[in-house]
Coordinates of C-alpha atoms in Angstrom, one line a residue:
X255 CA 85.4 0.2 4.8
X256 CA 82.8 1.7 7.2
X257 CA 79.9 -0.2 8.6
X258 CA 76.8 1.9 9.1
X259 CA 75.1 -0.3 11.7
X260 CA 74.3 2.0 14.7
X261 CA 71.3 0.6 16.7
X262 CA 68.3 2.4 15.2
X263 CA 66.7 2.7 18.6
X264 CA 69.4 5.2 19.5
X265 CA 67.9 7.6 17.0
X266 CA 64.7 7.8 19.0
X267 CA 64.2 10.4 21.7
X268 CA 63.6 8.9 25.2
X269 CA 61.1 10.1 27.7
X270 CA 64.0 11.4 29.8
X271 CA 65.3 13.4 26.9
X272 CA 61.8 14.8 26.1
X273 CA 61.5 15.9 29.7
X274 CA 65.0 17.5 29.6
X275 CA 64.0 19.4 26.4
X276 CA 60.8 20.7 27.9
X277 CA 62.5 21.9 31.1
X278 CA 65.3 23.7 29.1
X279 CA 62.9 25.2 26.6
X280 CA 60.8 26.7 29.4
X281 CA 63.8 28.0 31.3
X282 CA 65.5 29.5 28.3
X283 CA 62.4 31.1 27.0
X284 CA 62.2 33.1 30.2
X285 CA 65.9 33.9 30.7
X286 CA 67.4 33.9 27.2
X287 CA 65.1 35.8 24.9
X288 CA 66.4 38.2 22.2
X289 CA 66.7 41.2 24.5
X290 CA 68.4 39.1 27.2
X291 CA 70.9 37.7 24.7
X292 CA 71.8 41.3 23.6
X293 CA 72.2 42.3 27.2
X294 CA 74.4 39.3 27.9
X295 CA 76.7 39.8 24.9
X296 CA 77.1 43.4 25.8
X297 CA 78.4 42.6 29.3
X298 CA 82.0 42.1 30.4
X299 CA 81.6 38.4 30.9
X300 CA 79.6 37.9 27.7
X301 CA 77.0 35.6 29.3
X302 CA 74.7 35.5 32.3
X303 CA 76.5 33.9 35.2
X304 CA 73.1 33.3 37.0
X305 CA 71.8 31.4 34.0
X306 CA 75.1 29.5 33.8
X307 CA 74.8 28.4 37.4
X308 CA 71.2 27.5 37.0
X309 CA 71.9 25.3 34.0
X310 CA 74.7 23.6 35.9
X311 CA 73.1 23.3 39.4
X312 CA 69.3 23.1 38.8
X313 CA 69.3 21.2 35.5
X314 CA 72.7 19.6 35.5
X315 CA 73.5 20.4 31.9
X316 CA 77.3 20.7 32.3
X317 CA 77.6 17.2 33.8
X318 CA 75.3 15.3 31.5
X319 CA 78.1 13.5 29.6
X320 CA 80.6 13.5 32.6
X321 CA 80.9 10.2 34.5
X322 CA 79.4 10.0 37.9
X323 CA 82.8 9.4 39.6
X324 CA 83.7 13.0 38.5
X325 CA 80.5 14.6 39.7
X326 CA 78.5 14.2 36.5
X327 CA 75.3 12.4 35.6
X328 CA 76.9 9.6 33.7
X329 CA 74.7 10.0 30.6
X330 CA 75.7 9.8 27.0
X331 CA 76.3 12.6 24.5
X332 CA 72.7 12.1 23.3
X333 CA 71.4 13.9 26.4
X334 CA 74.0 16.7 26.0
X335 CA 72.9 17.1 22.4
X336 CA 69.4 17.8 23.5
X337 CA 70.7 20.6 25.7
X338 CA 72.9 22.0 22.9
X339 CA 70.0 22.0 20.5
X340 CA 67.9 24.0 22.9
X341 CA 70.7 26.5 23.7
X342 CA 71.3 26.9 19.9
X343 CA 67.6 27.5 19.5
X344 CA 67.8 30.7 21.5
X345 CA 71.4 31.7 20.7
X346 CA 72.5 31.3 24.3
X347 CA 76.0 32.9 24.5
X348 CA 77.1 30.8 27.5
X349 CA 80.5 29.0 26.9
X350 CA 78.9 25.5 26.8
X351 CA 80.5 24.3 23.6
X352 CA 84.0 25.2 24.7
X353 CA 83.6 24.0 28.3
X354 CA 81.6 20.8 28.2
X355 CA 82.5 19.6 24.7
X356 CA 86.0 20.8 23.8
X357 CA 87.7 20.9 27.3
X358 CA 85.7 18.2 29.0
X359 CA 86.0 16.0 25.9
X360 CA 89.8 16.4 25.8
X361 CA 90.1 15.5 29.5
X362 CA 87.9 12.4 29.0
X363 CA 89.6 11.2 25.8
X364 CA 93.0 11.7 27.3
X365 CA 92.4 8.9 29.8
X366 CA 94.4 10.8 32.4
X367 CA 92.6 10.0 35.6
X368 CA 94.5 12.5 37.7
X369 CA 93.6 15.3 35.3
X370 CA 90.0 14.2 35.1
X371 CA 89.7 14.1 38.9
X372 CA 91.2 17.6 39.2
X373 CA 89.1 19.5 36.6
X374 CA 86.0 17.6 35.6
X375 CA 84.2 18.0 38.9
X376 CA 84.5 21.8 38.6
X377 CA 83.3 21.7 35.0
X378 CA 80.3 19.4 35.9
X379 CA 79.3 21.7 38.8
X380 CA 79.6 24.9 36.7
X381 CA 82.3 26.3 39.0
X382 CA 84.9 26.2 36.1
X383 CA 84.7 27.4 32.5
X384 CA 87.3 25.9 30.2
X385 CA 88.3 25.8 26.6
X386 CA 90.8 24.3 24.1
X387 CA 93.6 26.3 22.6
X388 CA 95.5 25.2 19.4
X389 CA 92.8 22.6 18.5
X390 CA 91.0 24.7 15.8
X391 CA 93.9 26.6 14.3
X392 CA 97.7 25.8 14.2
X393 CA 99.2 27.2 17.3
X394 CA 102.7 28.4 17.9
X395 CA 102.9 27.1 21.4
X396 CA 105.9 25.2 22.8
X397 CA 106.3 23.5 26.1
X398 CA 109.6 23.3 28.0
X399 CA 110.6 22.0 31.4
X400 CA 111.3 24.8 33.9
X401 CA 112.6 24.5 37.5
X402 CA 109.2 23.8 38.8
X403 CA 107.7 21.8 35.9
X404 CA 106.3 22.5 32.5
X405 CA 105.9 26.0 31.1
X406 CA 104.3 27.2 27.9
X407 CA 105.5 29.9 25.5
X408 CA 104.0 31.2 22.3
X409 CA 100.5 32.1 21.2
X410 CA 97.2 30.5 20.2
X411 CA 94.7 32.6 18.2
X412 CA 90.9 32.5 18.0
X413 CA 90.5 30.5 21.1
X414 CA 86.8 30.0 21.8
X415 CA 85.8 31.8 25.0
X416 CA 89.5 32.1 25.8
X417 CA 89.5 35.5 27.4
X418 CA 87.6 34.4 30.5
X419 CA 88.2 30.6 30.7
X420 CA 89.5 29.3 34.1
X421 CA 91.3 26.4 32.4
X422 CA 92.9 26.1 29.0
X423 CA 93.6 22.7 27.4
X424 CA 96.5 23.5 25.1
X425 CA 98.1 21.6 22.2
X426 CA 101.8 22.4 22.3
X427 CA 105.1 21.1 20.9
X428 CA 107.2 19.5 23.6
X429 CA 110.7 17.9 23.3
X430 CA 109.0 14.5 22.9
X431 CA 106.5 15.6 20.4
X432 CA 103.0 17.2 20.5
X433 CA 101.3 17.0 23.8
X434 CA 98.3 18.2 25.6
X435 CA 98.7 20.6 28.6
X436 CA 96.3 22.1 31.1
X437 CA 97.0 25.7 32.1
X438 CA 95.2 27.8 34.7
X439 CA 96.1 31.2 33.2
X440 CA 97.5 34.0 35.4
X441 CA 98.0 37.6 34.3
X442 CA 101.7 37.5 35.1
X443 CA 102.4 34.8 32.6
X444 CA 99.5 34.8 30.2
X445 CA 98.1 37.6 28.1
X446 CA 94.5 37.2 26.8
X447 CA 92.8 39.7 24.5
X448 CA 89.4 39.5 22.8
X449 CA 89.3 39.2 19.0
X450 CA 86.7 41.2 17.1
X451 CA 84.6 38.4 15.5
X452 CA 81.6 38.2 13.3
X453 CA 79.4 36.4 15.9
X454 CA 79.2 38.3 19.2
X455 CA 77.4 35.4 20.9
X456 CA 80.6 33.2 20.6
X457 CA 83.6 35.1 21.8
X458 CA 87.2 34.2 20.7
X459 CA 90.5 35.4 22.0
X460 CA 94.2 35.7 21.3
X461 CA 96.2 34.0 24.1
X462 CA 99.9 34.6 24.6
X463 CA 101.9 32.4 26.9
X464 CA 105.0 33.8 28.6
X465 CA 106.3 31.0 30.6
X466 CA 102.9 30.0 31.9
X467 CA 102.9 27.0 34.3
X468 CA 101.2 24.0 32.9
X469 CA 100.6 20.3 33.6
X470 CA 101.0 17.6 31.0
X471 CA 97.8 15.6 30.1
X472 CA 98.0 12.1 28.9
X473 CA 100.9 10.3 27.3
X474 CA 103.5 11.5 24.7
X475 CA 102.2 10.9 21.2
X476 CA 98.6 10.7 22.2
X477 CA 97.6 14.3 21.6
X478 CA 96.8 14.3 17.8
X479 CA 94.4 11.4 18.3
X480 CA 92.7 13.1 21.2
X481 CA 92.4 16.4 19.2
X482 CA 90.9 14.6 16.2
X483 CA 88.3 12.9 18.4
X484 CA 87.4 16.1 20.3
X485 CA 87.0 18.0 17.0
X486 CA 84.6 15.4 15.7
X487 CA 82.6 15.6 18.9
X488 CA 82.6 19.4 18.5
X489 CA 81.3 19.1 15.0
X490 CA 78.4 16.9 16.2
X491 CA 77.7 19.4 19.0
X492 CA 77.7 22.3 16.6
X493 CA 75.3 20.4 14.3
X494 CA 72.9 20.0 17.2
X495 CA 73.1 23.8 17.9
X496 CA 72.5 24.5 14.2
X497 CA 69.4 22.2 14.1
X498 CA 68.0 24.1 17.1
X499 CA 68.6 27.4 15.5
X500 CA 67.2 26.4 12.1
X501 CA 64.1 24.9 13.6
X502 CA 63.4 28.1 15.6
X503 CA 63.7 30.2 12.5
X504 CA 61.2 27.9 10.6
X505 CA 58.7 28.2 13.5
X506 CA 59.2 32.0 13.6
X507 CA 58.7 32.3 9.9
X508 CA 55.5 30.3 9.9
X509 CA 54.1 32.7 12.5
X510 CA 55.3 35.7 10.6
X511 CA 53.9 34.6 7.3
X512 CA 50.5 33.9 8.9
X513 CA 50.3 37.3 10.5
X514 CA 51.7 39.7 7.9
X515 CA 49.1 40.6 5.3
X516 CA 49.4 42.0 1.8
X517 CA 46.7 42.6 -0.8
X518 CA 44.2 41.8 2.0
X519 CA 45.5 38.3 2.7
X520 CA 48.3 36.6 4.8
X521 CA 51.5 36.5 2.7
X522 CA 51.9 32.8 3.7
X523 CA 48.9 32.0 1.5
X524 CA 50.9 32.9 -1.7
X525 CA 52.1 29.7 -3.5
X526 CA 55.7 30.9 -4.0
X527 CA 56.2 31.4 -0.2
X528 CA 54.6 28.0 0.5
X529 CA 57.2 26.4 -1.8
X530 CA 60.0 28.2 0.0
X531 CA 58.7 27.1 3.4
X532 CA 58.4 23.5 2.1
X533 CA 61.9 23.6 0.9
X534 CA 63.1 24.9 4.3
X535 CA 61.2 22.2 6.1
X536 CA 62.9 19.5 4.0
X537 CA 66.3 21.0 4.7
X538 CA 65.7 21.3 8.5
X539 CA 64.4 17.7 8.7
X540 CA 67.3 16.4 6.7
X541 CA 69.7 18.3 9.0
X542 CA 67.9 16.8 12.1
X543 CA 68.3 13.3 10.7
X544 CA 72.0 13.9 10.0
X545 CA 72.6 15.4 13.4
X546 CA 70.7 12.6 15.1
X547 CA 72.7 9.9 13.4
X548 CA 76.0 11.7 14.2
X549 CA 74.9 12.0 17.9
X550 CA 74.1 8.3 18.0
X551 CA 77.5 7.5 16.6
X552 CA 79.2 9.7 19.2
X553 CA 77.1 8.3 22.0
X554 CA 78.0 4.7 21.0
X555 CA 81.6 5.5 20.2
X556 CA 81.0 4.0 16.7
X557 CA 83.8 3.8 14.2
X558 CA 81.8 5.6 11.6
X559 CA 81.8 8.8 13.7
X560 CA 84.2 10.8 11.4
X561 CA 81.9 10.2 8.4
X562 CA 78.8 11.0 10.4
X563 CA 80.3 14.1 11.9
X564 CA 81.3 15.5 8.5
X565 CA 78.0 14.6 6.9
X566 CA 76.2 16.4 9.7
X567 CA 78.4 19.4 9.3
X568 CA 77.5 19.6 5.6
X569 CA 73.7 19.1 6.1
X570 CA 73.3 21.3 9.2
X571 CA 75.4 24.1 7.8
X572 CA 73.3 24.1 4.6
X573 CA 70.1 24.1 6.5
X574 CA 71.2 27.0 8.8
X575 CA 72.4 29.0 5.8
X576 CA 69.0 28.6 4.0
X577 CA 67.1 29.3 7.2
X578 CA 68.9 32.5 8.0
X579 CA 68.7 33.7 4.4
X580 CA 64.9 33.2 4.4
X581 CA 64.6 34.8 7.8
X582 CA 66.3 38.0 6.5
X583 CA 64.6 38.2 3.1
X584 CA 61.1 37.5 4.3
X585 CA 61.3 40.3 6.9
X586 CA 62.3 42.8 4.3
X587 CA 64.6 45.7 5.2
X588 CA 64.2 45.3 9.0
X589 CA 65.8 41.8 8.6
X590 CA 69.3 43.3 8.1
X591 CA 69.1 45.8 10.9
X592 CA 70.8 45.4 14.3
X593 CA 67.4 45.8 16.0
X594 CA 66.0 42.5 14.6
X595 CA 67.2 39.1 15.8
X596 CA 67.6 37.9 12.2
X597 CA 70.8 40.0 12.2
X598 CA 72.3 38.0 15.1
X599 CA 71.2 34.7 13.6
X600 CA 72.8 35.5 10.3
X601 CA 76.0 36.3 12.0
X602 CA 75.9 33.0 14.0
X603 CA 75.2 31.1 10.8
X604 CA 78.1 32.6 8.9
X605 CA 80.5 32.2 11.7
X606 CA 79.5 28.6 12.3
X607 CA 80.2 27.7 8.7
X608 CA 83.9 28.1 9.3
X609 CA 84.2 27.2 13.0
X610 CA 85.2 23.5 12.6
X611 CA 85.7 23.5 8.8
X612 CA 83.6 24.8 5.9
X613 CA 81.1 22.7 4.0
X614 CA 83.7 22.2 1.2
X615 CA 86.3 21.1 3.7
X616 CA 83.9 18.4 4.9
X617 CA 82.9 17.3 1.5
X618 CA 86.6 16.8 0.7
X619 CA 87.1 14.9 4.0
X620 CA 84.1 12.7 3.2
X621 CA 85.5 11.9 -0.2
X622 CA 88.7 10.8 1.4
X623 CA 87.1 8.8 4.2
X624 CA 84.8 7.0 1.7
X625 CA 87.5 6.3 -0.8
X626 CA 86.0 8.6 -3.4
X627 CA 89.0 10.9 -3.9
X628 CA 90.1 11.1 -7.6
X629 CA 86.9 9.5 -8.9
X630 CA 85.0 11.1 -11.8
X631 CA 81.3 10.9 -12.5

């Protein structure tokens, strides 16, 4: 039985979080507008390295949830969620989700102090990008002992930001069961090729290991639990991004409806469109509440996190789907063209729906977690 008793004060935004939000919104408005996003996703790297370094060095985003002993700020996930909401608001294509949530989360949850000390300082400073392989999709990766230590063989597909990551945290089958490994990929033993994906702001890759040197992380038998915890954290992180994107669309639509005229009056004055905006507002605020609660559960390491994470996934996916649908429809024909940012936001929304499980997946998971499986109305 789950107890839903997270401290309500954790749902309130602190003054420090408000200041962080204001700084990030200002910086991202000037460096990550629609045209800058298109330029970044068209580059070889897929994101702006100068912006990445600025977010890490000047604002400290990468180290927000990293303990101070590893070069971070020692804050909770609540502060990181603010940053993710703001980057989601502008569709920032930087590999934050893969680096600071998936990879850093795996290192922290593994409890391996040696591995933490080796890679977390680089992640916190922005010097390293990292990701997880074999967490999101079943991976055919095996680990075996070579003359000089562990080596990886096999492949992992659809690895987030896998083509350019400096460090890969890999789920692999070892002789003593599934284990986590850290690999610094080299061309001689690791092939990485970009996948053609729906959302160009979130790159994915096929990674083939050909005897790639790796280091074991954590203890045998620990990996499945770490992966489950990291994926729940990733769902909460994605929910924060979705809230930011949905809120931006609502704001943009209100401006559009007040400026576009038809029959001599702003189209936002028509009752039918008022109803649609009211419905969208309710969806966005519901998603914000679900995301905030899941964030509080993750920050407090509360036992109800799996329920909160899946509930947030359902609510925030639904809000983003409605927001992008309205964004396209209320802009008419231009909303489906590549030239308008609605097109990119629609792609992000559809890709997000399947990234860490679909809405139906999470409804089924919630039914199991809450003991509702098999019940009828």
